[in-house]
PDB file of C-alpha atoms in Angstrom:
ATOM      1  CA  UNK A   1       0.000   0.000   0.000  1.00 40.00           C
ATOM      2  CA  UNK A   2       1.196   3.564  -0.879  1.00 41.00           C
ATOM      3  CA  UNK A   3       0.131   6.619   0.186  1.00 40.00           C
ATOM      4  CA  UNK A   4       0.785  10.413  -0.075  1.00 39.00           C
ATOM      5  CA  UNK A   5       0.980  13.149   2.070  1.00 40.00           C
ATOM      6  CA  UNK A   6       2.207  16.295   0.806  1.00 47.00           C
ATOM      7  CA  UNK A   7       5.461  15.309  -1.419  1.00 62.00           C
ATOM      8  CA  UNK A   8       6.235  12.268   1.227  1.00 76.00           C
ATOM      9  CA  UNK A   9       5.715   8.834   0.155  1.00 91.00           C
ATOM     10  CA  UNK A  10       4.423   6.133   3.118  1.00 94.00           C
ATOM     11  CA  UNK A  11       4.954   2.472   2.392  1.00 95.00           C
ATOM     12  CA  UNK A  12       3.021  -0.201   4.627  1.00 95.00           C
ATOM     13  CA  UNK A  13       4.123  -4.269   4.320  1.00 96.00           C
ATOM     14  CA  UNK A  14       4.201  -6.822   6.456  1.00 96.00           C
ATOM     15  CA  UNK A  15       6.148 -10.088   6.222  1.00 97.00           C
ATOM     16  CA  UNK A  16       2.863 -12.341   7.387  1.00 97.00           C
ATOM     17  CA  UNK A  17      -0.528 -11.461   7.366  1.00 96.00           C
ATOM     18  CA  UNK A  18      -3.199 -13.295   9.448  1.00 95.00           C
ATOM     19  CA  UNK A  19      -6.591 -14.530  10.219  1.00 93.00           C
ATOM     20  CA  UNK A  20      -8.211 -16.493  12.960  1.00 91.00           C
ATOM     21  CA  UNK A  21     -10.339 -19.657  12.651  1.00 85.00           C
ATOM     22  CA  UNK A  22     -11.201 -21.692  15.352  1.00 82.00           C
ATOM     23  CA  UNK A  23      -8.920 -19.976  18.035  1.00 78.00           C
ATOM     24  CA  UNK A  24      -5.889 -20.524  15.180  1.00 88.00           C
ATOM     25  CA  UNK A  25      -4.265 -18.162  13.661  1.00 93.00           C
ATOM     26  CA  UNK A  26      -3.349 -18.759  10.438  1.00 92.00           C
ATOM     27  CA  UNK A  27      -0.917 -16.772   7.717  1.00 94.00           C
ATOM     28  CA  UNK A  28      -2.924 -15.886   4.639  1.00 94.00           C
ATOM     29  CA  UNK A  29      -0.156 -13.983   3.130  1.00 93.00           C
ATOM     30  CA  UNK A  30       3.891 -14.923   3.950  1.00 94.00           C
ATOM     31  CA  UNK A  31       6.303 -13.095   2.706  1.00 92.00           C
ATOM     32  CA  UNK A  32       8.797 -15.501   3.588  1.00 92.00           C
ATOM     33  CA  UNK A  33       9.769 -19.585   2.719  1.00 90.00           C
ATOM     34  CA  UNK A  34       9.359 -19.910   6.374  1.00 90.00           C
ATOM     35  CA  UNK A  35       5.757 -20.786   7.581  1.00 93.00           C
ATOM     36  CA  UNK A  36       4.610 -19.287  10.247  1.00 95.00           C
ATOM     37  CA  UNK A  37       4.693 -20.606  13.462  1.00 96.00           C
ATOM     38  CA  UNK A  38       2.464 -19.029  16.547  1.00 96.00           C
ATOM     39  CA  UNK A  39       4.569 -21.056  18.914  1.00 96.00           C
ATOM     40  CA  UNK A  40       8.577 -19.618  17.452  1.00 97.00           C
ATOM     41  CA  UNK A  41       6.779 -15.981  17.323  1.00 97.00           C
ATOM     42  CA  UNK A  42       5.611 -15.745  20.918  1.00 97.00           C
ATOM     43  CA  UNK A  43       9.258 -16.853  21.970  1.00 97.00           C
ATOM     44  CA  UNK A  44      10.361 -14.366  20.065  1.00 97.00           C
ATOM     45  CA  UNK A  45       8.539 -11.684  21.719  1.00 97.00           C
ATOM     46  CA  UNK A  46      10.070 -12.923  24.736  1.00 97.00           C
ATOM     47  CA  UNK A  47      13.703 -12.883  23.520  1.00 97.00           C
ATOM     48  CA  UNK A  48      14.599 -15.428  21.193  1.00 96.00           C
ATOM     49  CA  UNK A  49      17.400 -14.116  19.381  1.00 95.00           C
ATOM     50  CA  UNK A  50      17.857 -17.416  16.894  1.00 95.00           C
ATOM     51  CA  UNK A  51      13.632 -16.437  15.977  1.00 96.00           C
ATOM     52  CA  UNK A  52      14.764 -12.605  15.613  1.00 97.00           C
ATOM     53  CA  UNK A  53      17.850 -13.487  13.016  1.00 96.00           C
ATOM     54  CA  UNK A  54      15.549 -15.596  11.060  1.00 96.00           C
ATOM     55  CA  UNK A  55      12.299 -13.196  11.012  1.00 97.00           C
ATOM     56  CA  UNK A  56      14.822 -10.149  10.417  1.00 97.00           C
ATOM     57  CA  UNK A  57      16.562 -12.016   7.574  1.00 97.00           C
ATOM     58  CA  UNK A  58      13.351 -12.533   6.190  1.00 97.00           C
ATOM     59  CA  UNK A  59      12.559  -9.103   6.699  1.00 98.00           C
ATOM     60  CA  UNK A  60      15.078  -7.833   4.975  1.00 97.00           C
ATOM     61  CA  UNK A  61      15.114  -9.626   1.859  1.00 97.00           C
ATOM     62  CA  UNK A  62      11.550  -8.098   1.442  1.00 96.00           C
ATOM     63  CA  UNK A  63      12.725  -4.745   1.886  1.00 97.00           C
ATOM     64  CA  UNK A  64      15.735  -5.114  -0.535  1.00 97.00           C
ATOM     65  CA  UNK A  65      13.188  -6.061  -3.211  1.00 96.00           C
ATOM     66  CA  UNK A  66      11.062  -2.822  -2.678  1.00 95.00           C
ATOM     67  CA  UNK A  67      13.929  -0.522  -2.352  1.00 95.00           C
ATOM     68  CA  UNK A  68      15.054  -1.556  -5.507  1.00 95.00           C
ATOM     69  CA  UNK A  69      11.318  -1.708  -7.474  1.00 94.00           C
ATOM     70  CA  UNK A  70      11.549   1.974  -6.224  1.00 93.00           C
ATOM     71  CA  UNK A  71      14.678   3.138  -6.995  1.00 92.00           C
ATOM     72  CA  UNK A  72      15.828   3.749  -3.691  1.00 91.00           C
ATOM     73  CA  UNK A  73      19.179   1.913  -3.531  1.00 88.00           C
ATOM     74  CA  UNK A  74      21.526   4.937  -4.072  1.00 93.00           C
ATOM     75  CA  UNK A  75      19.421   6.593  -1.068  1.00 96.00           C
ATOM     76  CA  UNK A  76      20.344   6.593   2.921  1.00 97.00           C
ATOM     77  CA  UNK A  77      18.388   4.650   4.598  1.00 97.00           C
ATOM     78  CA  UNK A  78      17.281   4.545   8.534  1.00 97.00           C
ATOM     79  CA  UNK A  79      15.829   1.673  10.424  1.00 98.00           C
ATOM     80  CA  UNK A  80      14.126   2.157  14.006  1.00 96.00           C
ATOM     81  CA  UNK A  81      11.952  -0.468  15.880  1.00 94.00           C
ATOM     82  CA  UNK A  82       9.066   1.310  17.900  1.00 91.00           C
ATOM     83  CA  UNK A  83      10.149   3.023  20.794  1.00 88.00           C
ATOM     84  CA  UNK A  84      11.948   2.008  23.767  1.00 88.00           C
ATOM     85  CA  UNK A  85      13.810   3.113  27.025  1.00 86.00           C
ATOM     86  CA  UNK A  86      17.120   1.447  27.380  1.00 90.00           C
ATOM     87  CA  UNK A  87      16.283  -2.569  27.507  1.00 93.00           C
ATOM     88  CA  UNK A  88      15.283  -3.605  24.118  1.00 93.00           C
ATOM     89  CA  UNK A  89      11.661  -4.526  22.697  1.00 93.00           C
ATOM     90  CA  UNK A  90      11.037  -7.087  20.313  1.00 95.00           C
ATOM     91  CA  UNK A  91      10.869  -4.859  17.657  1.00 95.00           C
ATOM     92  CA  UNK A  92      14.341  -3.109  18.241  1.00 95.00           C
ATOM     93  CA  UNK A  93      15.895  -6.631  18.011  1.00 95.00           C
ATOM     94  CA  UNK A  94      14.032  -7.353  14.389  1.00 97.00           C
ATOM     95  CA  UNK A  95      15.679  -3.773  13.581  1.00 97.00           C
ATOM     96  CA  UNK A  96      18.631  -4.426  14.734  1.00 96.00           C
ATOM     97  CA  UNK A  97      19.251  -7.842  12.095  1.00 97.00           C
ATOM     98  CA  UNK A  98      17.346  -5.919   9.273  1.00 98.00           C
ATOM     99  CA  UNK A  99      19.757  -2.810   9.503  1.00 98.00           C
ATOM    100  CA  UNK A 100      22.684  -5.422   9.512  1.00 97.00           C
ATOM    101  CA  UNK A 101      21.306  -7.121   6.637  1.00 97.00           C
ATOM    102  CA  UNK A 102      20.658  -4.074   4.400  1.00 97.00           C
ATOM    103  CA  UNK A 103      24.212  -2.560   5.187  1.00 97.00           C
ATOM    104  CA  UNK A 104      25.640  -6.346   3.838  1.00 97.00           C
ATOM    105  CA  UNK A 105      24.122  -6.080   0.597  1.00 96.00           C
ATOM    106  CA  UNK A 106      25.908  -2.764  -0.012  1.00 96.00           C
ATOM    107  CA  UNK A 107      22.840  -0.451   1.383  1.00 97.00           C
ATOM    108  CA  UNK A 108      23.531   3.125   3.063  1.00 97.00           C
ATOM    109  CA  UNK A 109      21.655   2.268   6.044  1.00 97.00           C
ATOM    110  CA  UNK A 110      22.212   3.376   9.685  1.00 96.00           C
ATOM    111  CA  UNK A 111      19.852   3.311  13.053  1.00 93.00           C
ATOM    112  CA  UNK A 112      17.406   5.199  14.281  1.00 92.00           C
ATOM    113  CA  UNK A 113      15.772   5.600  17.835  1.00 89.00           C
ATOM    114  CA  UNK A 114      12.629   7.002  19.035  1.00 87.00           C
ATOM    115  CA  UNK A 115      13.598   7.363  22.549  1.00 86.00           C
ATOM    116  CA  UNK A 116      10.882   6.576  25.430  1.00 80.00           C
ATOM    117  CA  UNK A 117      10.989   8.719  28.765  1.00 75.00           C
ATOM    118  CA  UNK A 118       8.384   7.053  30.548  1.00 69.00           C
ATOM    119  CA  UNK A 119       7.058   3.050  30.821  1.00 69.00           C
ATOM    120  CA  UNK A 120       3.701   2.328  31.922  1.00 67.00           C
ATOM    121  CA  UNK A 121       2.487  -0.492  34.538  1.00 68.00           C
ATOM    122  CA  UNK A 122       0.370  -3.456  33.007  1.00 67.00           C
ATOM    123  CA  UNK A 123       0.075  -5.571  29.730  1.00 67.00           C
ATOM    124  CA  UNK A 124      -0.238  -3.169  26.332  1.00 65.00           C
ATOM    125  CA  UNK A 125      -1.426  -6.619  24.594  1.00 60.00           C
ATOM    126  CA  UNK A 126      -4.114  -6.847  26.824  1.00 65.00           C
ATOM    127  CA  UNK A 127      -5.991  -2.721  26.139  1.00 64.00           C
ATOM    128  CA  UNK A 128      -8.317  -2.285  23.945  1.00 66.00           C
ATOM    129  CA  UNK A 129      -8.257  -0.167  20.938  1.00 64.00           C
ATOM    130  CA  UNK A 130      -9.245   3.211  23.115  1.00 68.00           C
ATOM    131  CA  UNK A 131      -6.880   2.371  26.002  1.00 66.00           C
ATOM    132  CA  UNK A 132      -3.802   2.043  23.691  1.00 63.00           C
ATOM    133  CA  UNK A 133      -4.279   5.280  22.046  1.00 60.00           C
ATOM    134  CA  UNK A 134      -4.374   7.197  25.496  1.00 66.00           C
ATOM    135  CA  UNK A 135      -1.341   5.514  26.568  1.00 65.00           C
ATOM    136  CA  UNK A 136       0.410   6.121  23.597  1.00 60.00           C
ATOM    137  CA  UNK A 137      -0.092   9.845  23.617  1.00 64.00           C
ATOM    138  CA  UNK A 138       0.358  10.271  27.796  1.00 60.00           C
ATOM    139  CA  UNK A 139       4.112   9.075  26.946  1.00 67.00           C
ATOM    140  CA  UNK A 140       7.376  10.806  26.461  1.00 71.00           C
ATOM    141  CA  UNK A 141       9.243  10.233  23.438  1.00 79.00           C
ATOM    142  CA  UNK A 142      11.800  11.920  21.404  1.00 83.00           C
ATOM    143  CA  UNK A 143      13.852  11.913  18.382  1.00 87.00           C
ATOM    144  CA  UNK A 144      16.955  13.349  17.225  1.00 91.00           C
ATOM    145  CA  UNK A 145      16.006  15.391  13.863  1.00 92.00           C
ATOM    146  CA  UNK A 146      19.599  14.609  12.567  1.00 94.00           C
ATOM    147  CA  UNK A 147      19.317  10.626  12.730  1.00 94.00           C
ATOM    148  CA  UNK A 148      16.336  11.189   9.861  1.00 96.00           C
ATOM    149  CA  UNK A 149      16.365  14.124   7.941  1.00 96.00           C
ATOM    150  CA  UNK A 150      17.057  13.179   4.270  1.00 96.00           C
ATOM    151  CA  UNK A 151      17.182   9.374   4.723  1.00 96.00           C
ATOM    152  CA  UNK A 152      14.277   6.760   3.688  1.00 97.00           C
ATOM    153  CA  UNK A 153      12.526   5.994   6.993  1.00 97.00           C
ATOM    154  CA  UNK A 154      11.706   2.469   8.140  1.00 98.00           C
ATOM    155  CA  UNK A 155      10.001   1.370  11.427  1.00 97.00           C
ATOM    156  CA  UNK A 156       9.869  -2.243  12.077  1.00 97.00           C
ATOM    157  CA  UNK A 157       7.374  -3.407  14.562  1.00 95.00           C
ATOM    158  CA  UNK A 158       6.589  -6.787  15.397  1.00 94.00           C
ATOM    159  CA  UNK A 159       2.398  -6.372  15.132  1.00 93.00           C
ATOM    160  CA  UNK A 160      -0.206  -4.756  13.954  1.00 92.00           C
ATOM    161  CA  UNK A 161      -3.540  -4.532  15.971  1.00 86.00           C
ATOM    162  CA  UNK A 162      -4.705  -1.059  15.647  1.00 81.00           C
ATOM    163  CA  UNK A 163      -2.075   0.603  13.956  1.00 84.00           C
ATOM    164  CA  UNK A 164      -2.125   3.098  17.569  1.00 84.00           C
ATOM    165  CA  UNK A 165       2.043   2.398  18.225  1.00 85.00           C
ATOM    166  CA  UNK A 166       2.623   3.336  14.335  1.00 88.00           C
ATOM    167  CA  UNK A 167       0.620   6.216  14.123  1.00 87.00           C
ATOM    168  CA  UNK A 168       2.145   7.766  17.513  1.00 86.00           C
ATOM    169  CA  UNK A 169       5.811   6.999  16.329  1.00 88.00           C
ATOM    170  CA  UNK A 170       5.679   8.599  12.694  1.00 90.00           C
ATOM    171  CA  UNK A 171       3.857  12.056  14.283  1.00 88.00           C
ATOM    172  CA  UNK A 172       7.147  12.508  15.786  1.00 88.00           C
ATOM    173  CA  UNK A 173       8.839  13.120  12.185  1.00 92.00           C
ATOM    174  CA  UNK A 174       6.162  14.764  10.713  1.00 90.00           C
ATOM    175  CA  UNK A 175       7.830  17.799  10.775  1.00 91.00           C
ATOM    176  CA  UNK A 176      10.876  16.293   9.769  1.00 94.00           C
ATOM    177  CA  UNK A 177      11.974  16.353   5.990  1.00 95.00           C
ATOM    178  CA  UNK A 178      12.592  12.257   5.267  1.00 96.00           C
ATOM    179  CA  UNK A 179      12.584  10.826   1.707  1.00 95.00           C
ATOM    180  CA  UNK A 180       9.904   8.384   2.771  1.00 95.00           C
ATOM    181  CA  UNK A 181       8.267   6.298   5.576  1.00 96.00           C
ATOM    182  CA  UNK A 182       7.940   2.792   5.192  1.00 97.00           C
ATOM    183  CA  UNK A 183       6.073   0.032   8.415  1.00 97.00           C
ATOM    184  CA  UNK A 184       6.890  -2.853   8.445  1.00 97.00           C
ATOM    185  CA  UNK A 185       5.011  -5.171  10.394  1.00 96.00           C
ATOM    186  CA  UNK A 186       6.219  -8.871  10.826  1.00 97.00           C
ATOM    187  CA  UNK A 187       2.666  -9.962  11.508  1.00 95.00           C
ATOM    188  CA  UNK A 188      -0.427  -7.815  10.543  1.00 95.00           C
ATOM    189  CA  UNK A 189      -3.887  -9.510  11.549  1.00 92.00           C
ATOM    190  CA  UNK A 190      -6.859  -8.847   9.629  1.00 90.00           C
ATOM    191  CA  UNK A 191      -7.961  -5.241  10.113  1.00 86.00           C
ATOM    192  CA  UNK A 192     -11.732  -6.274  11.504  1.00 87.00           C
ATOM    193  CA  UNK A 193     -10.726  -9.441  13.490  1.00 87.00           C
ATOM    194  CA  UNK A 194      -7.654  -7.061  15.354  1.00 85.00           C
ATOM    195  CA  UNK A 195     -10.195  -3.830  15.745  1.00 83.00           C
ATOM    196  CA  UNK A 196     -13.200  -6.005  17.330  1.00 86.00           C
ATOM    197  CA  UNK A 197     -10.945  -8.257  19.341  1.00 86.00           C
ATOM    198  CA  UNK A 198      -7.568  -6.448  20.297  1.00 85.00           C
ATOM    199  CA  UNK A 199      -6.952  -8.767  22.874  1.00 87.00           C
ATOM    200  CA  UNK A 200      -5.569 -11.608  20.831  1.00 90.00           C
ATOM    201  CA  UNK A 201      -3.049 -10.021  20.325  1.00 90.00           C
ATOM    202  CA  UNK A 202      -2.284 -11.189  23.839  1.00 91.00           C
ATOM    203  CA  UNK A 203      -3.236 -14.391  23.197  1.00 93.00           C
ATOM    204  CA  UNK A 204      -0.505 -14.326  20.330  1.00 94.00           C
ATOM    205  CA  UNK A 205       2.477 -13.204  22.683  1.00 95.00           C
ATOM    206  CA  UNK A 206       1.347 -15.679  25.145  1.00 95.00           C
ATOM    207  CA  UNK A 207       1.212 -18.811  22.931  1.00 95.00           C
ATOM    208  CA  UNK A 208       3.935 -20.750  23.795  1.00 96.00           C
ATOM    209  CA  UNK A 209       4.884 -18.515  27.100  1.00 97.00           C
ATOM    210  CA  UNK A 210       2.094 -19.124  29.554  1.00 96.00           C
ATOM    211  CA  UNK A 211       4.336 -19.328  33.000  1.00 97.00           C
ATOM    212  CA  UNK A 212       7.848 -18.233  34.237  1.00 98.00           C
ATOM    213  CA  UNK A 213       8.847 -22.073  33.510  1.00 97.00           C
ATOM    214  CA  UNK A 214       8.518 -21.209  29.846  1.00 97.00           C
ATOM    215  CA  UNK A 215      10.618 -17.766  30.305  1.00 97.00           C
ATOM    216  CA  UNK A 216      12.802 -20.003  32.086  1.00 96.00           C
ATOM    217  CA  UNK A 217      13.358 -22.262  29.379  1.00 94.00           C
ATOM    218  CA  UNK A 218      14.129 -19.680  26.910  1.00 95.00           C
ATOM    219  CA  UNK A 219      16.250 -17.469  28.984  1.00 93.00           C
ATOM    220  CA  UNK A 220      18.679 -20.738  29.496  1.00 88.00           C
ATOM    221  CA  UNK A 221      19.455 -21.025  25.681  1.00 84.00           C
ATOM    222  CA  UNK A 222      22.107 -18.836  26.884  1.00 77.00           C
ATOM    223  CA  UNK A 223      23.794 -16.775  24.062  1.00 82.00           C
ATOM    224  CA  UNK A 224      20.397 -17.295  21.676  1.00 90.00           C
ATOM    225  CA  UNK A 225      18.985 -15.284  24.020  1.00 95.00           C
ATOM    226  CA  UNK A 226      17.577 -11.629  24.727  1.00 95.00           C
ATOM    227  CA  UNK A 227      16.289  -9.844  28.009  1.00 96.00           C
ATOM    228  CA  UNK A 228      13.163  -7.387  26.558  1.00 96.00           C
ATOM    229  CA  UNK A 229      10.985  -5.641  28.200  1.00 94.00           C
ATOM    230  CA  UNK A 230       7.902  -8.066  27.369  1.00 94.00           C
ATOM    231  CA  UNK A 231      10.093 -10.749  29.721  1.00 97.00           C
ATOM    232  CA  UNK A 232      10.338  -8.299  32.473  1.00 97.00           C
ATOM    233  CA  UNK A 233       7.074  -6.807  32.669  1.00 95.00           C
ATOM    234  CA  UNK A 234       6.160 -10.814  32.746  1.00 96.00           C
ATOM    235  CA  UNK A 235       8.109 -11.643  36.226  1.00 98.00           C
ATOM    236  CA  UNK A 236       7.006  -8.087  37.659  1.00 97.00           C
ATOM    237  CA  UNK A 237       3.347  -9.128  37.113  1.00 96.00           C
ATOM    238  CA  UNK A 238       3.970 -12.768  38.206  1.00 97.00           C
ATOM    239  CA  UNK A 239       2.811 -14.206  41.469  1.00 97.00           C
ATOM    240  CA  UNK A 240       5.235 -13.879  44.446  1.00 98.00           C
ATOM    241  CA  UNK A 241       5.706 -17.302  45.262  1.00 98.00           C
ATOM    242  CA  UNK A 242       6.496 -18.331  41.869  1.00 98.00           C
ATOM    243  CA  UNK A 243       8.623 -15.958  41.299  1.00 98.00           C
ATOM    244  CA  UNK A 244      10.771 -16.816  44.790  1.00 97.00           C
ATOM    245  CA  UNK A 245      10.926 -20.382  42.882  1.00 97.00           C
ATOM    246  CA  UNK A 246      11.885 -18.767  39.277  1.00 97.00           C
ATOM    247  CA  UNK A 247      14.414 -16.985  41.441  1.00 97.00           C
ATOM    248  CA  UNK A 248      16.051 -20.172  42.980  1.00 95.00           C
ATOM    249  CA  UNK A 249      16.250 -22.280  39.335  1.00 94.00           C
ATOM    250  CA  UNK A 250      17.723 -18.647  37.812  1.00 93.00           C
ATOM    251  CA  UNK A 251      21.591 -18.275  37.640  1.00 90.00           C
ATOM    252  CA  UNK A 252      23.197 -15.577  38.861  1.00 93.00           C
ATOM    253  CA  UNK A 253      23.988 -13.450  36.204  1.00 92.00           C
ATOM    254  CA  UNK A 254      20.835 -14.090  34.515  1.00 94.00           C
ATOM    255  CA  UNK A 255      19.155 -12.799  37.918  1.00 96.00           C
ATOM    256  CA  UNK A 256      21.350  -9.634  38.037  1.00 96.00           C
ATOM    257  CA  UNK A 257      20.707  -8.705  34.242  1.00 96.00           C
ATOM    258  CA  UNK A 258      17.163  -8.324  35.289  1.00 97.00           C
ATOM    259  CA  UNK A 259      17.166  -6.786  38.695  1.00 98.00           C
ATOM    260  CA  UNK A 260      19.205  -4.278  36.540  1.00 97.00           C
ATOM    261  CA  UNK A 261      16.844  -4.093  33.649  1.00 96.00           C
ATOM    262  CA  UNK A 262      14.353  -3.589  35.737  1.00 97.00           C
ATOM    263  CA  UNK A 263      16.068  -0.427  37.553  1.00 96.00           C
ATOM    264  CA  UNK A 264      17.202   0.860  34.193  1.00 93.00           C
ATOM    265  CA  UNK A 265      13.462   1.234  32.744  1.00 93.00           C
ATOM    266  CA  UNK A 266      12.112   2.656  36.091  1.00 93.00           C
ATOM    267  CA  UNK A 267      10.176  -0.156  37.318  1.00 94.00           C
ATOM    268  CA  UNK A 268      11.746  -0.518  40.747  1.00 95.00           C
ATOM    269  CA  UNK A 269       9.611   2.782  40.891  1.00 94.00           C
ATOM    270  CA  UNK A 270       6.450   1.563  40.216  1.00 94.00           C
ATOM    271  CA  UNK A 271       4.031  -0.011  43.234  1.00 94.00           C
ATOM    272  CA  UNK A 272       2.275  -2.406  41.781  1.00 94.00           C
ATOM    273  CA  UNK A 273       5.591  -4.106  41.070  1.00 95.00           C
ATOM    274  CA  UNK A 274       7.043  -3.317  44.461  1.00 97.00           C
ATOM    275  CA  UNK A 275       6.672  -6.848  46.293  1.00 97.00           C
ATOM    276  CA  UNK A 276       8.315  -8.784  43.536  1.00 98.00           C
ATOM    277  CA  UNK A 277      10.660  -5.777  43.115  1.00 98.00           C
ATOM    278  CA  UNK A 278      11.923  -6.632  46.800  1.00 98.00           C
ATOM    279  CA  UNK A 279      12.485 -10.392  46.006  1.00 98.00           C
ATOM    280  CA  UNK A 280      14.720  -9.993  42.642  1.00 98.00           C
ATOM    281  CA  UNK A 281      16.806  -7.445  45.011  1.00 98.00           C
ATOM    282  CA  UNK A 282      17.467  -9.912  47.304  1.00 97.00           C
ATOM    283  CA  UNK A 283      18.443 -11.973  45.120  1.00 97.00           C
ATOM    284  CA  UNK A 284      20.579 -10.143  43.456  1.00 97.00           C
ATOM    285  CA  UNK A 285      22.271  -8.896  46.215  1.00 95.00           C
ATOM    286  CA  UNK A 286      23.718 -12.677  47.729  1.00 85.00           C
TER     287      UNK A 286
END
């Protein structure tokens, strides 16, 4: 899909798109060899890095194609996931392997960041469509004019529900004077399914990660893996007593990388998370 506004061109893709039968979701368009697989993407959002290479390869590949069917090869080029404090999203890691990958096959590509001030308590998977565009515009984000200005724009995010995240990101360089604005979504689901029932989108992160023993499973794969903020918002919002046993089957390093994520994005400061909060401390300091 291509759109105009003024003399800027927008560009909207997405590597799968899906629909939902029976409680399944199912890809009705791929834009990759690789099926797609409900389980390997809710992993991912967790922190699968060996999922993130593969989707971002894919990714990218689809993006080389359109760059050149538009004669944009010669151009700079900018990549930015949606925006994030200092502990990574999902989306920043698919940005990170699609930036690589362009600037391998001989693009003029660099990274981007739409810097987030504030973090908000609770699950965004879980808002409706309403909820999601309050909390996008109550936060604090920023951008550095000079990281875009002249460059072909392209913001990576992982889903598309309502299209709230997307729409709040690219205000912040409307004033800015890009070549173009591409999305790319690595899953889209169908636009009336997502607007009359936001919350599977929950039910999609959740697929294969129902309990800290799952997030435990994943975080021991050791260098294939990623602390985001999806995997610490999950152990904040876990019950207390399973997260004093998470705590005990954790190694050490593993449970000081999150008592510090977890102080880096602010959430130390946040009551609801307070009791669980105390335990990962105490952890972390033996």
């Amino acid at each position: 899909m291509n759109t105009h506004a003024g003399q800027r061109v927008h560009h909207a893709m997405a590597l799968y798109e899906l629909s939902v039968s029976d409680g399944k979701f199912e890809a009705t368009v791929a834009g990759s060899h690789f099926p797609f697989n409900a389980s390997h993407y809710s992993e991912f959002k967790y922190g699968r890095r060996d999922i993130a290479n593969e989707y971002g390869r894919s990714i990218a590949i689809m993006l080389i194609e359109h760059f050149l069917s538009h004669d944009y090869q010669q151009d700079p080029i900018v990549v930015i996931g949606t925006p994030y404090k200092r502990v990574p999203n999902a989306a920043r890691m698919l940005s990170i392997v699609v930036e690589r990958h362009l600037r391998i096959n001989g693009f003029d590509s660099s990274h981007g960041t739409i810097y987030q001030h504030r973090l908000a308590e609770g699950d965004y998977g879980r808002l409706p469509a309403a909820a999601r565009d309050q909390r996008n515009r109550s936060k604090k984000r920023y951008v550095d004019p000079d990281d875009f200005v002249g460059r072909h724009v392209v913001l990576i995010d992982d889903v598309r529900i309502t299209g709230s995240i997307e729409r709040s990101t690219l205000a912040h360089l409307e004033d800015v004077d890009v070549l173009s604005t591409t999305v790319v979504n690595l899953v889209r689901l169908d636009p009336e399914t997502a607007l009359r029932e936001p919350e599977l989108e929950d039910k999609l992160n959740h697929y294969s990660v129902k309990g800290l023993n799952d997030l435990m499973r994943l975080m021991n794969r050791r260098n294939r893996y990623t602390l985001t903020t999806r995997a610490v918002k999950f152990v904040l919002q876990s019950d207390p007593d399973s997260v004093q046993r998470f705590l005990i089957r954790l190694g050490t390093i593993r449970i000081t990388e999150l008592y510090e994520a977890i102080v880096d994005e602010g959430y130390d400061l946040m009551p609801a998370y307070d009791q669980v909060f105390r335990l990962i401390r105490k952890a972390a300091s033996r």
